[in-house]
Amino acid sequence: MNENKNFLSAIVEEDLKSNKYKEVVTRFPPEPNGFPHIGHAKSIFINFGIARDFNGRCNLRMDDTNPTKEDTKYVQALKDAVEWLGYKWDGEIRFTSDYFPKLYEYAIELIKMGKAYVDSLNEDEISEYRGSVTQAGKRSKYANRSVEENLELFKKMKNGEFAEGEHILRAKIDMASPNMKMRDPLLYRIRHAHHFRTKDEWSIYPMYDFAHCLSDYIEGVTHSICTLEFENNREIYDWVIDTLNLKPPRPYQYEFARLGINYTVMSKRKLLELVDGGFVNGWDDPRLPTIAGYKRKGYTPESILTFCKQIGVAKANSIVDVSQLEFCIRDDLNKKVPRVLCVLEPLKVTIENYEGSEEIEAPYYPHDVPKEGSRKLPFSREIYIEKTDFEINPPKGYFRLTPEQPVRLRHGYIISCKEVVKDKDGNITEIKAEYYPESKSGSDTSGIKVKSAIQWVSIPHAKEIEVRLYERLFSCENPDGVEDLNPESLRVIKNAVIESGVITDKPDERFQFERQGYFYADPHDYTDEKPVFNKIVSLKDSWVKKKKTQQKSKPQEKKVQIDGEVTPMNEAQQALFEKYTKELKLNSEVANTLARDEFLSSFYEDTLTTFNSPVNLANIITNEVAREIKESASTELKFDTKDVAQLIKMVDDETISNKIAKTVFEEMAKSGKNPTSIVKDKGLLQISDPAQIIPIIDEVIAKNPDNVEKFKSGNNKLLGFFVGQVLKATGGKANPKLVNELVAKKLK
Ligand code: ATP
Ligand code: MG
């Protein structure tokens, strides 16, 4: 019954066996403030998967407690994603906002028990009073308010009688708790905002820590599964439920590692930036890691579920290689889709010794795919082949058509080149060829040897199609943002040609265009008059090949630890973690990596004494430095803490860009030279002088009149294109912020 074994399913299994619960109830609780991404797919897979495996139920709950960012269009996208992945939630969709009245009652109850109070410190005071990892906090004087006064104030908060920030409801727990989260956490805040469901009914909104556990309880959830960053919130979760003395059974929280994938960003905030900034074409742009994007690109739900299953459920954060996901879709489509002939960049071939036309019976599937089906492929005197399948001066190992070398037309005859026709500029416009009547595929008696078979399309029968070729949205493995966008992530071919049956017979929606890749009829833009196909994935992992041939191997990411339990932090590590997240404002993942690694944390502390830039230093140390330590064969590093600090200093004062910093680091690690001299020697100084950048912008603008036109007529999505081109022209050296401003100004 449980095919997806992991540490979570083991807990569930045990809880059912011991009769702790009669039935397992899970939930998927997204905040409707963006489209779900592949990380959410993992959470959906786990929550719905467990319910399915153990004959339980899984709720879909919109965690809509933040009125300013939420919207029904995101609710719809979340529903679509869950359904597309093949899951059904139990009953109606639930909304935390439906529980607002109930949650309010629970808050009143806590106040009456003396376990919650209205605080009137301001935000700064609250954070100051909270203390630090090494220092206990102190309680607000308002914590002494009487129950009556608290009830009165809380009611007035609810009725909208106070300004935002004037008061706040807090739990009375422990201002000296080693877990900072337990230092009288906030339960309700005043927000005079319009909520997309409750409209203007509420002036107070519950905080996550209060709303989530109680929503779980109200719904009868048994296992509340969330991501690792909520580990320290578990104590509040338990406190709220225990303190309210709720009737059993009660839910418990369990954490797993969130999914990260290289070459992409994966937080809704960053995705929203890309969408709103016009760097992609909407939330379902096939280059985005959103479920809607994968769906539109042509991924199958099966392939995404296989991927989720393969990566497993771990307790340590890690980055998964995007080629693993690509492998899953390729593997799925290989077994399913018809193979057809499409020519992306047509070159005309006239077969001079052929008259009339014929239909060639050609199977849709190769022998090793257990599917039946074939079509009649029209063949005639004039055909298109791929421009790149002909070479006058072929490089060594070129197996396709040349003036000396014949080639087979896939499913058809062997042809050889007789004459090459060129225009006045020397471009090849046509090949005159000859075919061998006895060489027909399947009944070849010609005895002619060829080294390959190429795709072709009969010209009188050809259908013109638009093909959209997608590459990675970002050109580096751990992108920081817009400056790392790959300017070539989308290439549109307007006049590719395809065998007519694909359009007229529609044997499928997804195809393998032989030798080109897998493609999908775009669900929005496709019409029979103007067919549009999206590239789903290439046939082979060209990326791996590229990577292998690169001299310096790319970062070796942490391997996914299936079911790997992580030992809890010891006290010293915990203290470091708190200091890093609270005082130095590092994100919890980075803080976690540093705190757990003695060498890295001491390296980090050391750099900080040279240059005080906590976040940027932490990032380079947990990424680049950590990788170098892991990869370098010798134990001795060629750089020291001062070099790293110096490097980050150059980033912070805008001497070099973030991107260039990575290049400099590589060099630093290899040669041991100091970063300043690397930058000087290689001429990597960031270009921040508008006088240097403007001519490049002018050039890019001059080269792309069509896009300028489109931009001016309102397609402001093209801004990203121009910025990308300019950055590329400067080898990534231009200051991205400045380029953005200048381009925007120029195009106005
Ligand atoms: P993001 O940080 O991308 O905005 P989020 O955590 O704010 O995501 P929610 O809408 O709160 O998004 O998430 C809904 C559920 O999906 C939560 O249980 C969350 O833990 C889970 N989830 C979100 N991102 C990931 C991820 N990358 N991997 C696994 N689970 C995730
Ligand atoms: Mg969130």
Coordinates of N, CA, C and O in Angstrom, one line a residue, residues 217-299:
Y217 N -6.0 21.8 13.3 CA -6.8 21.1 14.3 C -8.3 21.1 13.9 O -9.0 20.1 14.0
I218 N -8.8 22.3 13.4 CA -10.2 22.4 13.0 C -10.6 21.4 12.0 O -11.6 20.8 11.9
E219 N -9.6 21.2 11.1 CA -9.9 20.3 9.9 C -9.6 18.8 10.3 O -9.8 17.9 9.5
G220 N -9.2 18.6 11.5 CA -8.9 17.2 11.9 C -7.6 16.6 11.2 O -7.5 15.4 11.0
V221 N -6.7 17.5 10.8 CA -5.5 17.0 10.2 C -4.7 16.3 11.3 O -4.7 16.6 12.5
T222 N -4.0 15.2 10.9 CA -3.2 14.4 11.8 C -1.8 14.7 11.7 O -1.0 14.9 12.6
H223 N -1.3 14.8 10.4 CA 0.1 15.0 10.2 C 0.3 16.3 9.3 O -0.1 16.4 8.2
S224 N 0.8 17.3 10.0 CA 1.0 18.6 9.4 C 2.4 18.7 8.8 O 3.4 19.0 9.6
I225 N 2.5 18.5 7.5 CA 3.9 18.4 6.9 C 4.3 19.7 6.3 O 3.6 20.2 5.5
C226 N 5.4 20.2 6.7 CA 5.9 21.5 6.2 C 7.4 21.4 5.9 O 8.0 20.4 6.1
T227 N 7.9 22.5 5.4 CA 9.3 22.5 5.1 C 10.2 23.0 6.3 O 9.7 23.6 7.2
L228 N 11.5 22.6 6.1 CA 12.4 22.7 7.2 C 12.5 24.1 7.9 O 12.8 24.1 9.1
E229 N 12.2 25.2 7.2 CA 12.4 26.5 7.8 C 11.4 26.7 9.0 O 11.5 27.7 9.7
F230 N 10.4 25.8 9.1 CA 9.5 25.9 10.2 C 9.8 25.1 11.4 O 9.0 25.0 12.4
E231 N 11.0 24.5 11.4 CA 11.4 23.7 12.5 C 11.3 24.4 13.8 O 10.7 23.8 14.8
N232 N 11.8 25.6 13.9 CA 11.7 26.3 15.2 C 10.3 26.8 15.6 O 10.0 27.2 16.7
N233 N 9.4 26.7 14.6 CA 8.0 27.1 14.9 C 7.2 26.0 15.5 O 6.1 26.2 16.0
R234 N 7.8 24.8 15.4 CA 7.1 23.6 15.9 C 6.7 23.8 17.4 O 5.6 23.4 17.9
E235 N 7.6 24.4 18.2 CA 7.3 24.6 19.6 C 6.1 25.5 19.8 O 5.3 25.2 20.8
I236 N 5.9 26.5 19.0 CA 4.7 27.3 19.2 C 3.5 26.5 18.8 O 2.4 26.6 19.4
Y237 N 3.6 25.8 17.7 CA 2.5 24.9 17.2 C 2.0 24.1 18.4 O 0.8 24.1 18.7
D238 N 2.9 23.4 19.0 CA 2.5 22.6 20.2 C 2.0 23.4 21.3 O 1.0 23.0 22.0
W239 N 2.6 24.5 21.6 CA 2.2 25.3 22.7 C 0.7 25.8 22.6 O -0.1 25.7 23.5
V240 N 0.4 26.2 21.4 CA -1.0 26.8 21.2 C -2.0 25.6 21.4 O -3.0 25.8 22.1
I241 N -1.7 24.5 20.8 CA -2.7 23.4 20.9 C -2.7 22.9 22.3 O -3.8 22.6 22.8
D242 N -1.6 22.7 23.0 CA -1.6 22.2 24.3 C -2.3 23.2 25.3 O -3.0 22.8 26.1
T243 N -1.9 24.5 25.1 CA -2.4 25.5 26.1 C -3.9 25.6 26.0 O -4.6 25.7 27.0
L244 N -4.5 25.5 24.8 CA -5.9 25.6 24.6 C -6.6 24.3 25.1 O -7.8 24.2 25.1
N245 N -5.8 23.3 25.4 CA -6.3 22.1 25.9 C -7.4 21.5 25.0 O -8.5 21.1 25.5
L246 N -7.1 21.4 23.8 CA -8.1 20.9 22.8 C -8.4 19.5 22.9 O -7.5 18.7 23.2
K247 N -9.6 19.2 22.5 CA -10.0 17.7 22.6 C -9.2 16.9 21.5 O -9.1 17.3 20.4
P248 N -8.7 15.8 21.9 CA -7.9 15.0 21.0 C -8.8 14.4 19.9 O -10.0 14.3 20.2
P249 N -8.3 13.9 18.8 CA -6.9 13.9 18.5 C -6.4 15.2 18.0 O -7.2 16.0 17.4
R250 N -5.2 15.4 18.2 CA -4.6 16.7 17.7 C -3.5 16.4 16.7 O -3.0 15.3 16.6
P251 N -3.2 17.4 15.8 CA -2.2 17.2 14.8 C -0.8 17.4 15.3 O -0.6 18.1 16.3
Y252 N 0.2 16.9 14.6 CA 1.6 17.2 14.9 C 2.3 17.6 13.7 O 2.0 17.2 12.6
Q253 N 3.3 18.5 13.9 CA 4.0 19.0 12.7 C 5.3 18.2 12.4 O 6.0 17.8 13.3
Y254 N 5.6 17.9 11.1 CA 6.8 17.3 10.7 C 7.4 18.1 9.6 O 6.7 18.6 8.7
E255 N 8.7 18.1 9.5 CA 9.4 19.0 8.5 C 10.2 18.1 7.5 O 10.8 17.1 7.9
F256 N 10.2 18.5 6.3 CA 11.1 17.9 5.3 C 11.8 19.0 4.5 O 11.5 20.2 4.6
A257 N 12.8 18.6 3.8 CA 13.7 19.6 3.1 C 13.0 20.1 1.8 O 12.4 19.4 1.1
R258 N 13.0 21.5 1.6 CA 12.4 22.0 0.4 C 13.3 21.6 -0.8 O 14.4 21.4 -0.7
L259 N 12.6 21.6 -1.9 CA 13.3 21.3 -3.2 C 13.9 22.6 -3.8 O 13.2 23.6 -3.9
G260 N 15.1 22.5 -4.2 CA 15.7 23.5 -5.0 C 16.3 22.9 -6.2 O 16.7 21.7 -6.2
I261 N 16.3 23.6 -7.3 CA 16.8 23.1 -8.6 C 17.8 24.1 -9.2 O 17.5 25.3 -9.0
N262 N 18.8 23.6 -9.8 CA 19.8 24.6 -10.3 C 19.3 25.3 -11.6 O 18.3 24.8 -12.2
Y263 N 19.9 26.3 -12.0 CA 19.5 27.1 -13.1 C 18.2 27.8 -13.0 O 17.6 28.1 -14.1
T264 N 17.6 27.8 -11.8 CA 16.3 28.5 -11.7 C 16.2 29.2 -10.4 O 17.0 28.9 -9.5
V265 N 15.2 30.0 -10.3 CA 14.9 30.6 -9.0 C 13.5 30.0 -8.6 O 12.7 29.6 -9.4
M266 N 13.3 29.8 -7.3 CA 12.1 29.1 -6.9 C 11.4 29.7 -5.7 O 11.0 29.0 -4.8
S267 N 11.3 31.0 -5.6 CA 10.4 31.5 -4.6 C 9.4 32.3 -5.3 O 9.7 32.9 -6.4
K268 N 8.2 32.3 -4.8 CA 7.1 33.0 -5.5 C 7.5 34.5 -5.6 O 7.1 35.1 -6.6
R269 N 8.2 35.0 -4.7 CA 8.5 36.4 -4.7 C 9.4 36.7 -6.0 O 9.2 37.6 -6.7
K270 N 10.4 35.8 -6.2 CA 11.3 36.0 -7.3 C 10.6 35.7 -8.6 O 10.9 36.4 -9.6
L271 N 9.7 34.8 -8.6 CA 9.0 34.5 -9.8 C 8.1 35.6 -10.2 O 8.0 36.0 -11.3
L272 N 7.5 36.2 -9.2 CA 6.6 37.4 -9.4 C 7.4 38.5 -10.0 O 6.9 39.2 -10.9
E273 N 8.6 38.7 -9.6 CA 9.5 39.7 -10.1 C 9.7 39.5 -11.6 O 9.7 40.4 -12.4
L274 N 9.9 38.2 -12.0 CA 10.2 37.9 -13.4 C 8.9 38.2 -14.2 O 9.0 38.7 -15.3
V275 N 7.7 37.8 -13.6 CA 6.5 38.0 -14.4 C 6.1 39.5 -14.5 O 5.9 40.0 -15.5
D276 N 6.2 40.2 -13.3 CA 5.8 41.6 -13.3 C 6.8 42.4 -14.1 O 6.4 43.4 -14.7
G277 N 8.0 42.1 -14.0 CA 9.1 42.8 -14.8 C 9.1 42.6 -16.2 O 9.8 43.1 -17.0
G278 N 8.2 41.6 -16.7 CA 8.1 41.4 -18.1 C 9.3 40.6 -18.6 O 9.6 40.6 -19.8
F279 N 10.1 39.9 -17.8 CA 11.2 39.1 -18.2 C 10.8 37.8 -18.8 O 11.5 37.2 -19.5
V280 N 9.5 37.4 -18.5 CA 8.9 36.2 -19.2 C 7.5 36.6 -19.6 O 7.0 37.7 -19.2
N281 N 6.9 35.7 -20.3 CA 5.5 36.0 -20.8 C 4.5 35.4 -19.9 O 3.8 34.5 -20.2
G282 N 4.3 36.0 -18.7 CA 3.3 35.5 -17.8 C 3.7 34.3 -16.9 O 4.8 33.7 -17.1
W283 N 2.8 33.9 -16.0 CA 3.1 32.9 -15.1 C 3.3 31.5 -15.7 O 3.8 30.6 -15.2
D284 N 2.7 31.3 -16.9 CA 2.8 30.0 -17.6 C 3.8 30.0 -18.7 O 3.8 29.2 -19.5
D285 N 4.7 31.0 -18.6 CA 5.8 31.0 -19.6 C 6.6 29.6 -19.4 O 6.9 29.2 -18.3
P286 N 6.7 28.9 -20.5 CA 7.4 27.6 -20.5 C 8.8 27.6 -19.9 O 9.3 26.5 -19.6
R287 N 9.4 28.7 -19.7 CA 10.7 28.8 -19.1 C 10.7 28.8 -17.6 O 11.7 28.7 -17.0
L288 N 9.5 29.1 -17.0 CA 9.4 29.2 -15.6 C 9.3 27.8 -15.0 O 8.7 26.9 -15.6
P289 N 9.7 27.7 -13.7 CA 9.5 26.4 -13.0 C 8.1 26.2 -12.4 O 7.9 25.5 -11.5
T290 N 7.2 27.0 -12.9 CA 5.8 26.9 -12.4 C 5.1 25.7 -13.0 O 5.5 25.3 -14.1
I291 N 4.2 25.1 -12.3 CA 3.4 24.0 -12.8 C 2.8 24.4 -14.1 O 2.8 23.7 -15.1
A292 N 2.2 25.6 -14.1 CA 1.5 26.1 -15.3 C 2.5 26.2 -16.5 O 2.2 26.0 -17.6
G293 N 3.8 26.6 -16.2 CA 4.8 26.7 -17.2 C 5.2 25.3 -17.7 O 5.3 25.2 -19.0
Y294 N 5.4 24.4 -16.9 CA 5.7 23.0 -17.3 C 4.6 22.4 -18.2 O 4.8 21.8 -19.2
K295 N 3.3 22.7 -17.7 CA 2.2 22.2 -18.4 C 2.1 22.8 -19.8 O 1.9 22.1 -20.8
R296 N 2.3 24.1 -19.9 CA 2.3 24.7 -21.2 C 3.4 24.3 -22.1 O 3.3 24.2 -23.3
K297 N 4.5 24.0 -21.5 CA 5.7 23.6 -22.3 C 5.5 22.2 -22.9 O 6.0 21.9 -23.9
G298 N 4.7 21.4 -22.2 CA 4.4 20.1 -22.7 C 4.8 19.0 -21.8 O 4.7 17.8 -22.2
Y299 N 5.3 19.3 -20.6 CA 5.6 18.3 -19.6 C 4.3 17.5 -19.3 O 3.2 18.0 -19.4

